Amino acid sequence: MTKSILTKWFIATAFAAPLFFAAQANAVTANCSPGSTCVVSGGDTALEKERARQEKEQWDDTRSLRQKVNRRAEKEFDKVDRAIDVEDACLKSSVVTAYWEPNTQRCLDANTGREVTSGWK
């Protein structure tokens, strides 16, 4: 007896389930008519939060890398700029025998070969 009741219940459920889901689909589509606002989900799913976290982490890493590259370029520029200023000062110095050594980037005395430390800085 119970077997026949269970069989009838499964058959009824099998026929009723598609109708139930069709009714739910109609309810959703009724709210999403053209010209109306349709909200499908709240946008706070775990996957979206994880994706946002990863994008922020990537953005922070990229920003950090850009800052390092910019600092390095600025440091190199300052180094070259300083060398140009020192060379100009050496060439304009009151020491007549002073000359600029480009390989070592120092101001040297032509007579002694030693670095000139006074009269030009």
PDB file of C-alpha atoms in Angstrom:
ATOM      1  CA  MET A   1       0.000   0.000   0.000  1.00  0.00           C
ATOM      2  CA  THR A   2       2.697   2.481   0.912  1.00  0.00           C
ATOM      3  CA  LYS A   3       4.562   1.648  -2.262  1.00  0.00           C
ATOM      4  CA  SER A   4       1.633   2.771  -4.409  1.00  0.00           C
ATOM      5  CA  ILE A   5       1.262   5.998  -2.393  1.00  0.00           C
ATOM      6  CA  LEU A   6       4.968   6.765  -2.812  1.00  0.00           C
ATOM      7  CA  THR A   7       4.745   6.045  -6.516  1.00  0.00           C
ATOM      8  CA  LYS A   8       1.786   8.404  -6.910  1.00  0.00           C
ATOM      9  CA  TRP A   9       3.605  11.072  -4.882  1.00  0.00           C
ATOM     10  CA  PHE A  10       6.727  10.840  -7.084  1.00  0.00           C
ATOM     11  CA  ILE A  11       4.604  11.053 -10.229  1.00  0.00           C
ATOM     12  CA  ALA A  12       2.720  14.064  -8.887  1.00  0.00           C
ATOM     13  CA  THR A  13       5.983  15.737  -7.869  1.00  0.00           C
ATOM     14  CA  ALA A  14       7.511  15.048 -11.271  1.00  0.00           C
ATOM     15  CA  PHE A  15       4.587  16.798 -12.982  1.00  0.00           C
ATOM     16  CA  ALA A  16       4.309  19.623 -10.451  1.00  0.00           C
ATOM     17  CA  ALA A  17       8.012  20.582 -10.278  1.00  0.00           C
ATOM     18  CA  PRO A  18       8.258  21.999 -13.829  1.00  0.00           C
ATOM     19  CA  LEU A  19       5.068  23.977 -13.265  1.00  0.00           C
ATOM     20  CA  PHE A  20       6.479  25.389 -10.031  1.00  0.00           C
ATOM     21  CA  PHE A  21       9.733  26.492 -11.712  1.00  0.00           C
ATOM     22  CA  ALA A  22       7.831  27.948 -14.667  1.00  0.00           C
ATOM     23  CA  ALA A  23       5.739  30.010 -12.257  1.00  0.00           C
ATOM     24  CA  GLN A  24       8.931  31.289 -10.565  1.00  0.00           C
ATOM     25  CA  ALA A  25      10.438  32.206 -13.943  1.00  0.00           C
ATOM     26  CA  ASN A  26       7.287  34.117 -14.881  1.00  0.00           C
ATOM     27  CA  ALA A  27       7.443  36.000 -11.589  1.00  0.00           C
ATOM     28  CA  VAL A  28      11.044  37.030 -12.271  1.00  0.00           C
ATOM     29  CA  THR A  29      10.415  38.047 -15.866  1.00  0.00           C
ATOM     30  CA  ALA A  30       7.296  39.965 -14.887  1.00  0.00           C
ATOM     31  CA  ASN A  31       9.457  42.266 -12.732  1.00  0.00           C
ATOM     32  CA  CYS A  32      12.032  42.725 -15.516  1.00  0.00           C
ATOM     33  CA  SER A  33       9.858  44.243 -18.211  1.00  0.00           C
ATOM     34  CA  PRO A  34      11.405  46.708 -20.685  1.00  0.00           C
ATOM     35  CA  GLY A  35      11.740  50.179 -19.223  1.00  0.00           C
ATOM     36  CA  SER A  36      11.722  48.981 -15.624  1.00  0.00           C
ATOM     37  CA  THR A  37      14.587  48.433 -13.220  1.00  0.00           C
ATOM     38  CA  CYS A  38      15.510  44.796 -12.683  1.00  0.00           C
ATOM     39  CA  VAL A  39      17.797  43.732  -9.857  1.00  0.00           C
ATOM     40  CA  VAL A  40      19.046  40.186 -10.304  1.00  0.00           C
ATOM     41  CA  SER A  41      21.382  39.969  -7.310  1.00  0.00           C
ATOM     42  CA  GLY A  42      22.709  42.237  -4.620  1.00  0.00           C
ATOM     43  CA  GLY A  43      26.261  42.104  -5.993  1.00  0.00           C
ATOM     44  CA  ASP A  44      27.739  40.938  -2.715  1.00  0.00           C
ATOM     45  CA  THR A  45      28.577  37.402  -3.666  1.00  0.00           C
ATOM     46  CA  ALA A  46      31.752  35.842  -2.359  1.00  0.00           C
ATOM     47  CA  LEU A  47      33.171  35.532  -5.881  1.00  0.00           C
ATOM     48  CA  GLU A  48      32.631  39.217  -6.600  1.00  0.00           C
ATOM     49  CA  LYS A  49      34.239  40.199  -3.301  1.00  0.00           C
ATOM     50  CA  GLU A  50      37.225  37.950  -4.017  1.00  0.00           C
ATOM     51  CA  ARG A  51      37.574  39.347  -7.540  1.00  0.00           C
ATOM     52  CA  ALA A  52      37.445  42.910  -6.167  1.00  0.00           C
ATOM     53  CA  ARG A  53      40.070  42.035  -3.560  1.00  0.00           C
ATOM     54  CA  GLN A  54      42.357  40.554  -6.214  1.00  0.00           C
ATOM     55  CA  GLU A  55      41.899  43.566  -8.496  1.00  0.00           C
ATOM     56  CA  LYS A  56      42.750  45.915  -5.621  1.00  0.00           C
ATOM     57  CA  GLU A  57      45.820  43.846  -4.771  1.00  0.00           C
ATOM     58  CA  GLN A  58      46.942  43.913  -8.414  1.00  0.00           C
ATOM     59  CA  TRP A  59      46.337  47.672  -8.586  1.00  0.00           C
ATOM     60  CA  ASP A  60      48.378  48.202  -5.410  1.00  0.00           C
ATOM     61  CA  ASP A  61      51.230  46.044  -6.752  1.00  0.00           C
ATOM     62  CA  THR A  62      51.211  47.908 -10.067  1.00  0.00           C
ATOM     63  CA  ARG A  63      51.180  51.257  -8.265  1.00  0.00           C
ATOM     64  CA  SER A  64      54.072  50.185  -6.045  1.00  0.00           C
ATOM     65  CA  LEU A  65      56.073  49.056  -9.072  1.00  0.00           C
ATOM     66  CA  ARG A  66      55.380  52.339 -10.898  1.00  0.00           C
ATOM     67  CA  GLN A  67      56.555  54.282  -7.847  1.00  0.00           C
ATOM     68  CA  LYS A  68      59.786  52.249  -7.669  1.00  0.00           C
ATOM     69  CA  VAL A  69      60.477  52.838 -11.366  1.00  0.00           C
ATOM     70  CA  ASN A  70      59.775  56.556 -10.984  1.00  0.00           C
ATOM     71  CA  ARG A  71      62.054  56.825  -7.926  1.00  0.00           C
ATOM     72  CA  ARG A  72      64.845  55.034  -9.777  1.00  0.00           C
ATOM     73  CA  ALA A  73      64.463  57.278 -12.824  1.00  0.00           C
ATOM     74  CA  GLU A  74      64.441  60.366 -10.600  1.00  0.00           C
ATOM     75  CA  LYS A  75      67.561  59.155  -8.789  1.00  0.00           C
ATOM     76  CA  GLU A  76      69.377  58.600 -12.099  1.00  0.00           C
ATOM     77  CA  PHE A  77      68.284  62.027 -13.326  1.00  0.00           C
ATOM     78  CA  ASP A  78      69.522  63.679 -10.121  1.00  0.00           C
ATOM     79  CA  LYS A  79      72.850  61.883 -10.465  1.00  0.00           C
ATOM     80  CA  VAL A  80      73.350  63.093 -14.047  1.00  0.00           C
ATOM     81  CA  ASP A  81      72.143  66.578 -13.148  1.00  0.00           C
ATOM     82  CA  ARG A  82      74.604  66.781 -10.238  1.00  0.00           C
ATOM     83  CA  ALA A  83      77.468  65.600 -12.466  1.00  0.00           C
ATOM     84  CA  ILE A  84      76.669  68.314 -15.026  1.00  0.00           C
ATOM     85  CA  ASP A  85      76.633  70.979 -12.304  1.00  0.00           C
ATOM     86  CA  VAL A  86      79.950  69.761 -10.874  1.00  0.00           C
ATOM     87  CA  GLU A  87      81.519  69.679 -14.355  1.00  0.00           C
ATOM     88  CA  ASP A  88      80.390  73.248 -15.051  1.00  0.00           C
ATOM     89  CA  ALA A  89      81.773  74.409 -11.711  1.00  0.00           C
ATOM     90  CA  CYS A  90      85.095  72.694 -12.426  1.00  0.00           C
ATOM     91  CA  LEU A  91      85.434  74.265 -15.866  1.00  0.00           C
ATOM     92  CA  LYS A  92      84.567  77.723 -14.504  1.00  0.00           C
ATOM     93  CA  SER A  93      86.879  77.411 -11.494  1.00  0.00           C
ATOM     94  CA  SER A  94      89.634  79.855 -10.589  1.00  0.00           C
ATOM     95  CA  VAL A  95      92.168  77.019 -10.710  1.00  0.00           C
ATOM     96  CA  VAL A  96      93.762  77.418 -14.142  1.00  0.00           C
ATOM     97  CA  THR A  97      95.081  73.856 -14.374  1.00  0.00           C
ATOM     98  CA  ALA A  98      91.781  72.200 -13.380  1.00  0.00           C
ATOM     99  CA  TYR A  99      90.115  69.897 -15.884  1.00  0.00           C
ATOM    100  CA  TRP A 100      87.115  67.579 -15.820  1.00  0.00           C
ATOM    101  CA  GLU A 101      87.763  63.843 -15.948  1.00  0.00           C
ATOM    102  CA  PRO A 102      84.607  62.318 -17.524  1.00  0.00           C
ATOM    103  CA  ASN A 103      85.386  58.675 -16.627  1.00  0.00           C
ATOM    104  CA  THR A 104      85.689  59.311 -12.899  1.00  0.00           C
ATOM    105  CA  GLN A 105      83.525  62.454 -12.949  1.00  0.00           C
ATOM    106  CA  ARG A 106      86.043  64.389 -10.870  1.00  0.00           C
ATOM    107  CA  CYS A 107      87.764  67.735 -11.204  1.00  0.00           C
ATOM    108  CA  LEU A 108      91.514  67.077 -11.407  1.00  0.00           C
ATOM    109  CA  ASP A 109      94.621  69.239 -11.446  1.00  0.00           C
ATOM    110  CA  ALA A 110      96.510  68.808 -14.719  1.00  0.00           C
ATOM    111  CA  ASN A 111      99.915  69.219 -13.012  1.00  0.00           C
ATOM    112  CA  THR A 112      99.492  66.814 -10.106  1.00  0.00           C
ATOM    113  CA  GLY A 113      96.622  64.571 -11.213  1.00  0.00           C
ATOM    114  CA  ARG A 114      95.029  65.047  -7.811  1.00  0.00           C
ATOM    115  CA  GLU A 115      91.450  66.053  -7.246  1.00  0.00           C
ATOM    116  CA  VAL A 116      90.896  69.789  -6.974  1.00  0.00           C
ATOM    117  CA  THR A 117      88.993  70.440  -3.771  1.00  0.00           C
ATOM    118  CA  SER A 118      89.119  74.221  -3.467  1.00  0.00           C
ATOM    119  CA  GLY A 119      88.409  77.174  -5.705  1.00  0.00           C
ATOM    120  CA  TRP A 120      85.634  75.611  -7.767  1.00  0.00           C
ATOM    121  CA  LYS A 121      82.772  74.315  -5.629  1.00  0.00           C
TER     122      LYS A 121
END
